[in-house]
Amino acid sequence: MKAAFTSDNIAGASASVFNAMMEAEQGDSMPYGNDDTTAEVTTMLSDLFECDVDVYLVSTGTAANVLSISAMTPPWGSVLCHSESHLLNDESSAPEFYTNGARFVGVSGSDAKINPVELQRLVNQKVGDVHSCQPSAVSISQVTEVGSVYSLAEIRAITEVAKLAGLPVHMDGARFANALLSLGCTPAEMTWKSGIDIVSFGATKNGTMASEAIVVFNKRFSKELGFRRKRGGHLHSKMRLLSSQMKAYLTDDLWRINAQHANDMMALMQAGLARVPGIKIQTPAQANMLFCTLPVGMADYLMAEGFAFGWGRWEEGVVRLVTSFRTNQEAVEAFIESANRFEVSRV
């Protein structure tokens, strides 16, 4: 295989993250998050977000998302998220399982972003009607499932509607760093200053082995999250092995460096493919993910050339390309060159 652009989770862990785990493995330490490194991570994330936060480390993005949501909604509630969101389409039935049966309702909107007008309609629908699920929480994905990024104004438009209806807002930040660097803002500005109550601070796609942080700004959810994490089987006894990863990730701007590289490689990829006749860019990539439609036969040609990418899950001809902190420029250029060769051979 020449290069894979299937997802950013195909890359391993950054060397400093792996080394930090090896160091944390030495000696003894208090279990279940009562170790010094876990306390350090909470301090580091409080500094990063410019406020006092509660932090719950887990080992998967699914756990981060569904545990966050479960603390926000009762079993008879409904969680409003985009109809193309990861939460609605790619978490199996984990959301329903962890919320004890809450309903997840898709909201429309272009570029996989919730339309605040449509959200306004849904948050007020059948409120108080015992025969209907009650709107209980809102969740947005940043980066979205099609590679777009909510602007700060767009986030605030969503949270304003939610807060007027008394609903908390969760952010699925699996690609948090990629979105943040795309916007050029601070973590605080993209989260609690824009009305976010809890963010799933993703790290596994950007350099850790298995470490995600549920970062809580609205502490009325904190106590319940602690119990739910334990009940859900995600309170790791050797928590220092998760916190050591997150500490290394936050040290020396590793998280920013990794995400910037991934974004830069996608910018190079998108610019190159935009010049290839026959390729149609779907939603323009704002971070490190791109969907595009390839001419008939090109996908098979590229796979035969040794490239891997997302294929077959969407409309005919549509592929997904994702770059990571490990993607090298030569691989991107080789992919673009191969796409060009295919087009030249058809002329």
Short mmCIF file of C-alpha atoms in Angstrom, two decimals:
data_model
loop_
_atom_site.label_atom_id
_atom_site.label_comp_id
_atom_site.label_asym_id
_atom_site.label_seq_id
_atom_site.Cartn_x
_atom_site.Cartn_y
_atom_site.Cartn_z
CA MET A 1 0.00 0.00 0.00
CA LYS A 2 1.37 3.39 -0.99
CA ALA A 3 -0.72 5.47 1.42
CA ALA A 4 -3.98 5.34 3.34
CA PHE A 5 -6.40 8.22 3.71
CA THR A 6 -9.21 6.19 5.24
CA SER A 7 -9.23 7.96 8.61
CA ASP A 8 -6.98 9.75 11.06
CA ASN A 9 -7.28 6.86 13.51
CA ILE A 10 -5.08 4.66 11.31
CA ALA A 11 -2.02 6.53 12.64
CA GLY A 12 -0.41 5.24 15.82
CA ALA A 13 0.52 7.29 18.85
CA SER A 14 3.01 10.14 18.88
CA ALA A 15 6.40 9.05 20.24
CA SER A 16 6.19 11.34 23.27
CA VAL A 17 2.78 9.90 24.15
CA PHE A 18 4.04 6.33 23.96
CA ASN A 19 7.14 7.23 25.99
CA ALA A 20 4.99 8.88 28.63
CA MET A 21 3.00 5.68 28.99
CA MET A 22 6.20 3.69 29.41
CA GLU A 23 7.34 6.06 32.15
CA ALA A 24 3.95 5.91 33.88
CA GLU A 25 4.15 2.12 33.86
CA GLN A 26 7.06 2.24 36.31
CA GLY A 27 6.40 2.04 40.05
CA ASP A 28 3.10 2.14 41.90
CA SER A 29 0.38 4.75 41.91
CA MET A 30 -3.06 5.19 43.42
CA PRO A 31 -5.82 3.70 41.23
CA TYR A 32 -9.08 5.01 39.75
CA GLY A 33 -7.82 8.49 38.97
CA ASN A 34 -6.45 9.29 42.42
CA ASP A 35 -2.92 9.65 41.06
CA ASP A 36 -0.88 12.82 40.63
CA THR A 37 -0.81 12.69 36.81
CA THR A 38 -4.60 12.66 36.55
CA ALA A 39 -4.74 15.69 38.85
CA GLU A 40 -2.13 17.38 36.64
CA VAL A 41 -4.25 16.77 33.55
CA THR A 42 -7.24 18.43 35.18
CA THR A 43 -5.09 21.46 35.96
CA MET A 44 -3.68 21.54 32.44
CA LEU A 45 -7.14 21.41 30.88
CA SER A 46 -8.40 24.10 33.27
CA ASP A 47 -5.52 26.30 32.11
CA LEU A 48 -6.19 25.45 28.46
CA PHE A 49 -9.88 26.35 28.72
CA GLU A 50 -9.26 29.35 30.99
CA CYS A 51 -11.69 28.19 33.66
CA ASP A 52 -12.05 25.61 36.41
CA VAL A 53 -13.25 22.39 34.78
CA ASP A 54 -14.01 18.86 35.89
CA VAL A 55 -12.38 16.16 33.77
CA TYR A 56 -13.37 12.53 33.26
CA LEU A 57 -10.89 10.52 31.23
CA VAL A 58 -12.11 7.56 29.18
CA SER A 59 -10.46 5.42 26.53
CA THR A 60 -12.80 5.87 23.55
CA GLY A 61 -14.62 8.66 21.79
CA THR A 62 -17.84 6.68 21.92
CA ALA A 63 -17.64 6.55 25.70
CA ALA A 64 -16.88 10.27 25.89
CA ASN A 65 -19.90 11.14 23.75
CA VAL A 66 -22.52 8.83 25.17
CA LEU A 67 -21.55 9.32 28.82
CA SER A 68 -21.70 13.08 28.35
CA ILE A 69 -25.11 12.87 26.74
CA SER A 70 -26.42 10.40 29.33
CA ALA A 71 -25.83 12.93 32.10
CA MET A 72 -27.85 15.52 30.19
CA THR A 73 -31.07 13.68 29.38
CA PRO A 74 -33.62 11.45 31.15
CA PRO A 75 -34.72 8.20 29.49
CA TRP A 76 -37.90 9.88 28.24
CA GLY A 77 -35.97 12.74 26.66
CA SER A 78 -34.80 13.42 23.13
CA VAL A 79 -31.33 14.53 22.07
CA LEU A 80 -31.27 16.85 19.08
CA CYS A 81 -28.30 16.40 16.75
CA HIS A 82 -27.67 16.72 13.03
CA SER A 83 -29.17 14.00 10.86
CA GLU A 84 -25.66 13.20 9.53
CA SER A 85 -23.94 13.32 12.92
CA HIS A 86 -21.63 10.60 14.18
CA LEU A 87 -23.79 10.32 17.29
CA LEU A 88 -26.84 9.43 15.25
CA ASN A 89 -25.23 7.25 12.57
CA ASP A 90 -21.96 5.74 13.79
CA GLU A 91 -22.24 4.93 17.49
CA SER A 92 -24.37 1.79 16.97
CA SER A 93 -26.96 1.73 19.75
CA ALA A 94 -24.53 2.94 22.42
CA PRO A 95 -26.34 6.30 22.77
CA GLU A 96 -29.65 4.60 23.52
CA PHE A 97 -27.94 2.05 25.75
CA TYR A 98 -26.16 4.60 27.95
CA THR A 99 -29.13 6.96 28.16
CA ASN A 100 -31.46 4.08 29.05
CA GLY A 101 -33.52 4.59 25.92
CA ALA A 102 -33.55 8.30 25.18
CA ARG A 103 -34.43 9.13 21.59
CA PHE A 104 -31.93 10.75 19.20
CA VAL A 105 -33.57 13.08 16.72
CA GLY A 106 -31.90 14.27 13.52
CA VAL A 107 -32.02 17.99 12.72
CA SER A 108 -31.52 19.21 9.17
CA GLY A 109 -29.00 21.78 8.00
CA SER A 110 -26.50 22.25 5.16
CA ASP A 111 -22.88 21.07 5.44
CA ALA A 112 -23.89 18.75 8.32
CA LYS A 113 -24.48 21.76 10.58
CA ILE A 114 -27.69 22.11 12.58
CA ASN A 115 -29.98 24.78 11.17
CA PRO A 116 -30.93 26.99 14.16
CA VAL A 117 -34.34 27.76 12.64
CA GLU A 118 -35.14 24.04 12.42
CA LEU A 119 -33.74 23.55 15.92
CA GLN A 120 -36.02 26.32 17.20
CA ARG A 121 -39.01 24.46 15.80
CA LEU A 122 -38.02 21.16 17.40
CA VAL A 123 -37.13 22.43 20.88
CA ASN A 124 -40.66 23.75 21.28
CA GLN A 125 -42.44 20.78 19.77
CA LYS A 126 -44.91 18.97 22.09
CA VAL A 127 -43.23 20.27 25.24
CA GLY A 128 -45.10 18.91 28.26
CA ASP A 129 -46.99 16.35 26.19
CA VAL A 130 -46.78 13.10 28.13
CA HIS A 131 -47.26 11.16 24.90
CA SER A 132 -44.06 12.53 23.35
CA CYS A 133 -40.32 12.48 24.03
CA GLN A 134 -39.29 15.74 25.63
CA PRO A 135 -36.45 17.78 24.09
CA SER A 136 -33.66 17.42 26.66
CA ALA A 137 -30.26 18.19 25.11
CA VAL A 138 -28.49 19.33 21.94
CA SER A 139 -25.24 17.92 20.53
CA ILE A 140 -23.08 19.35 17.75
CA SER A 141 -20.06 17.81 16.01
CA GLN A 142 -16.92 19.91 15.62
CA VAL A 143 -15.47 18.95 12.99
CA THR A 144 -18.73 17.79 11.35
CA GLU A 145 -19.17 14.49 9.55
CA VAL A 146 -18.59 16.09 6.15
CA GLY A 147 -15.44 18.01 7.11
CA SER A 148 -17.04 21.41 7.72
CA VAL A 149 -16.47 23.49 10.85
CA TYR A 150 -19.01 25.52 12.82
CA SER A 151 -17.95 29.16 13.10
CA LEU A 152 -18.18 30.76 16.54
CA ALA A 153 -21.27 32.66 15.40
CA GLU A 154 -22.88 29.40 14.24
CA ILE A 155 -22.15 27.71 17.58
CA ARG A 156 -23.68 30.64 19.45
CA ALA A 157 -26.76 30.58 17.24
CA ILE A 158 -27.31 26.94 18.26
CA THR A 159 -26.61 27.43 21.96
CA GLU A 160 -28.83 30.50 22.17
CA VAL A 161 -31.80 28.53 20.87
CA ALA A 162 -31.00 25.66 23.24
CA LYS A 163 -30.53 27.84 26.32
CA LEU A 164 -33.77 29.75 25.75
CA ALA A 165 -35.48 26.35 25.79
CA GLY A 166 -33.53 25.30 28.90
CA LEU A 167 -31.49 22.64 27.10
CA PRO A 168 -27.79 21.90 27.74
CA VAL A 169 -25.40 21.62 24.79
CA HIS A 170 -22.72 18.99 24.18
CA MET A 171 -19.90 19.23 21.65
CA ASP A 172 -18.53 16.08 20.02
CA GLY A 173 -14.93 17.20 19.66
CA ALA A 174 -13.39 14.05 18.20
CA ARG A 175 -11.42 16.40 15.94
CA PHE A 176 -11.46 19.33 18.36
CA ALA A 177 -7.90 20.47 17.65
CA ASN A 178 -8.38 20.38 13.87
CA ALA A 179 -11.49 22.57 14.16
CA LEU A 180 -9.87 24.98 16.60
CA LEU A 181 -6.88 25.63 14.37
CA SER A 182 -9.16 26.07 11.39
CA LEU A 183 -11.01 28.83 13.24
CA GLY A 184 -7.92 30.38 14.80
CA CYS A 185 -9.66 30.95 18.13
CA THR A 186 -9.05 29.83 21.72
CA PRO A 187 -10.46 26.64 23.28
CA ALA A 188 -12.53 28.81 25.63
CA GLU A 189 -14.03 30.77 22.75
CA MET A 190 -15.09 27.61 20.95
CA THR A 191 -16.66 26.03 24.02
CA TRP A 192 -17.98 27.58 27.24
CA LYS A 193 -17.76 31.18 26.02
CA SER A 194 -20.04 30.10 23.16
CA GLY A 195 -22.47 28.27 25.43
CA ILE A 196 -21.14 24.70 25.44
CA ASP A 197 -21.76 22.78 28.70
CA ILE A 198 -19.65 19.67 28.05
CA VAL A 199 -17.10 18.87 25.35
CA SER A 200 -15.75 15.48 24.38
CA PHE A 201 -12.14 16.58 23.99
CA GLY A 202 -10.81 14.14 21.40
CA ALA A 203 -7.16 13.09 21.34
CA THR A 204 -7.01 9.54 19.98
CA LYS A 205 -7.36 10.68 16.35
CA ASN A 206 -4.60 13.22 16.89
CA GLY A 207 -1.76 11.43 18.66
CA THR A 208 -2.77 9.47 21.76
CA MET A 209 -3.17 5.71 21.87
CA ALA A 210 -6.49 5.62 23.74
CA SER A 211 -7.29 8.69 25.81
CA GLU A 212 -10.26 11.04 25.54
CA ALA A 213 -11.39 13.67 28.03
CA ILE A 214 -14.91 14.60 29.01
CA VAL A 215 -14.42 18.26 29.95
CA VAL A 216 -17.26 19.67 32.03
CA PHE A 217 -17.91 23.42 32.19
CA ASN A 218 -21.40 23.20 33.70
CA LYS A 219 -20.65 21.38 36.92
CA ARG A 220 -24.24 20.48 37.68
CA PHE A 221 -23.50 17.40 35.53
CA SER A 222 -20.27 16.44 37.26
CA LYS A 223 -21.46 14.26 40.13
CA GLU A 224 -23.73 12.21 37.89
CA LEU A 225 -20.97 11.80 35.30
CA GLY A 226 -18.72 10.29 37.96
CA PHE A 227 -21.28 7.64 38.80
CA ARG A 228 -22.20 7.04 35.17
CA ARG A 229 -18.57 6.54 34.15
CA LYS A 230 -18.21 3.83 36.81
CA ARG A 231 -21.56 2.22 36.00
CA GLY A 232 -20.66 2.22 32.31
CA GLY A 233 -17.38 0.38 32.89
CA HIS A 234 -15.08 3.29 31.96
CA LEU A 235 -13.48 4.13 35.30
CA HIS A 236 -10.05 2.66 34.59
CA SER A 237 -8.22 1.33 37.62
CA LYS A 238 -4.82 2.22 36.11
CA MET A 239 -5.99 5.69 35.13
CA ARG A 240 -2.44 7.02 35.12
CA LEU A 241 -1.86 5.21 31.82
CA LEU A 242 -4.65 7.29 30.26
CA SER A 243 -3.67 10.53 31.99
CA SER A 244 -0.01 10.12 31.03
CA GLN A 245 -1.10 10.08 27.38
CA MET A 246 -3.21 13.19 27.81
CA LYS A 247 -0.45 14.99 29.69
CA ALA A 248 2.03 14.31 26.89
CA TYR A 249 -0.59 15.35 24.33
CA LEU A 250 -1.02 18.73 26.05
CA THR A 251 2.71 19.28 26.63
CA ASP A 252 4.78 21.48 24.30
CA ASP A 253 1.74 22.11 22.07
CA LEU A 254 1.87 18.58 20.66
CA TRP A 255 -1.89 18.63 20.10
CA ARG A 256 -1.65 21.83 18.08
CA ILE A 257 1.37 20.71 16.07
CA ASN A 258 -0.25 17.39 15.16
CA ALA A 259 -3.55 18.96 14.14
CA GLN A 260 -1.89 21.71 12.11
CA HIS A 261 0.05 19.13 10.12
CA ALA A 262 -3.10 17.14 9.38
CA ASN A 263 -4.93 20.29 8.31
CA ASP A 264 -2.03 21.40 6.12
CA MET A 265 -1.93 18.04 4.35
CA MET A 266 -5.65 18.23 3.65
CA ALA A 267 -5.30 21.76 2.28
CA LEU A 268 -2.63 20.42 -0.08
CA MET A 269 -4.84 17.47 -1.04
CA GLN A 270 -7.89 19.61 -1.71
CA ALA A 271 -5.99 22.17 -3.79
CA GLY A 272 -4.47 19.42 -5.91
CA LEU A 273 -7.70 17.50 -6.50
CA ALA A 274 -9.60 20.68 -7.34
CA ARG A 275 -7.36 20.98 -10.41
CA VAL A 276 -8.09 17.44 -11.63
CA PRO A 277 -10.80 17.45 -14.34
CA GLY A 278 -13.78 15.29 -13.48
CA ILE A 279 -13.39 15.44 -9.69
CA LYS A 280 -16.18 17.26 -7.89
CA ILE A 281 -15.39 18.59 -4.41
CA GLN A 282 -18.38 18.22 -2.11
CA THR A 283 -18.37 20.36 1.03
CA PRO A 284 -14.98 22.13 0.97
CA ALA A 285 -12.69 20.77 3.68
CA GLN A 286 -12.05 23.20 6.52
CA ALA A 287 -9.92 20.86 8.60
CA ASN A 288 -8.59 17.39 7.73
CA MET A 289 -11.52 15.63 6.04
CA LEU A 290 -12.78 15.87 2.47
CA PHE A 291 -15.60 14.29 0.52
CA CYS A 292 -15.45 14.36 -3.26
CA THR A 293 -17.05 12.60 -6.21
CA LEU A 294 -14.66 10.79 -8.53
CA PRO A 295 -15.31 10.03 -12.19
CA VAL A 296 -16.35 6.49 -13.05
CA GLY A 297 -13.39 4.13 -12.72
CA MET A 298 -11.06 6.47 -10.85
CA ALA A 299 -11.63 4.93 -7.42
CA ASP A 300 -10.80 1.45 -8.71
CA TYR A 301 -7.72 2.83 -10.47
CA LEU A 302 -6.46 4.56 -7.33
CA MET A 303 -7.01 1.47 -5.20
CA ALA A 304 -5.12 -0.61 -7.76
CA GLU A 305 -2.31 1.95 -7.48
CA GLY A 306 -2.07 1.15 -3.76
CA PHE A 307 -4.12 3.93 -2.16
CA ALA A 308 -6.80 3.40 0.47
CA PHE A 309 -9.68 5.73 1.33
CA GLY A 310 -13.28 5.71 2.46
CA TRP A 311 -15.43 4.18 -0.27
CA GLY A 312 -18.80 2.50 -0.66
CA ARG A 313 -20.68 3.99 2.31
CA TRP A 314 -22.06 6.99 0.49
CA GLU A 315 -23.55 7.83 -2.90
CA GLU A 316 -22.01 6.24 -5.97
CA GLY A 317 -18.62 7.72 -6.75
CA VAL A 318 -18.30 9.57 -3.44
CA VAL A 319 -15.11 8.98 -1.43
CA ARG A 320 -13.87 10.27 1.89
CA LEU A 321 -10.27 11.35 2.36
CA VAL A 322 -8.81 12.03 5.81
CA THR A 323 -5.29 13.18 6.66
CA SER A 324 -3.56 12.66 10.00
CA PHE A 325 -0.58 13.91 11.98
CA ARG A 326 1.41 11.12 10.28
CA THR A 327 0.39 11.87 6.68
CA ASN A 328 3.42 12.83 4.62
CA GLN A 329 3.48 15.31 1.78
CA GLU A 330 4.92 12.82 -0.70
CA ALA A 331 1.92 10.53 -0.22
CA VAL A 332 -0.53 13.36 -0.84
CA GLU A 333 1.30 14.45 -3.97
CA ALA A 334 1.46 10.87 -5.22
CA PHE A 335 -2.31 10.52 -4.80
CA ILE A 336 -2.94 13.72 -6.76
CA GLU A 337 -0.53 12.62 -9.50
CA SER A 338 -2.27 9.26 -9.81
CA ALA A 339 -5.65 10.96 -10.11
CA ASN A 340 -4.20 13.16 -12.85
CA ARG A 341 -2.77 10.16 -14.70
CA PHE A 342 -6.17 8.50 -14.73
CA GLU A 343 -7.77 11.59 -16.29
CA VAL A 344 -5.01 11.91 -18.90
CA SER A 345 -5.42 8.26 -19.87
CA ARG A 346 -9.13 8.83 -20.55
CA VAL A 347 -8.52 11.69 -22.97
#
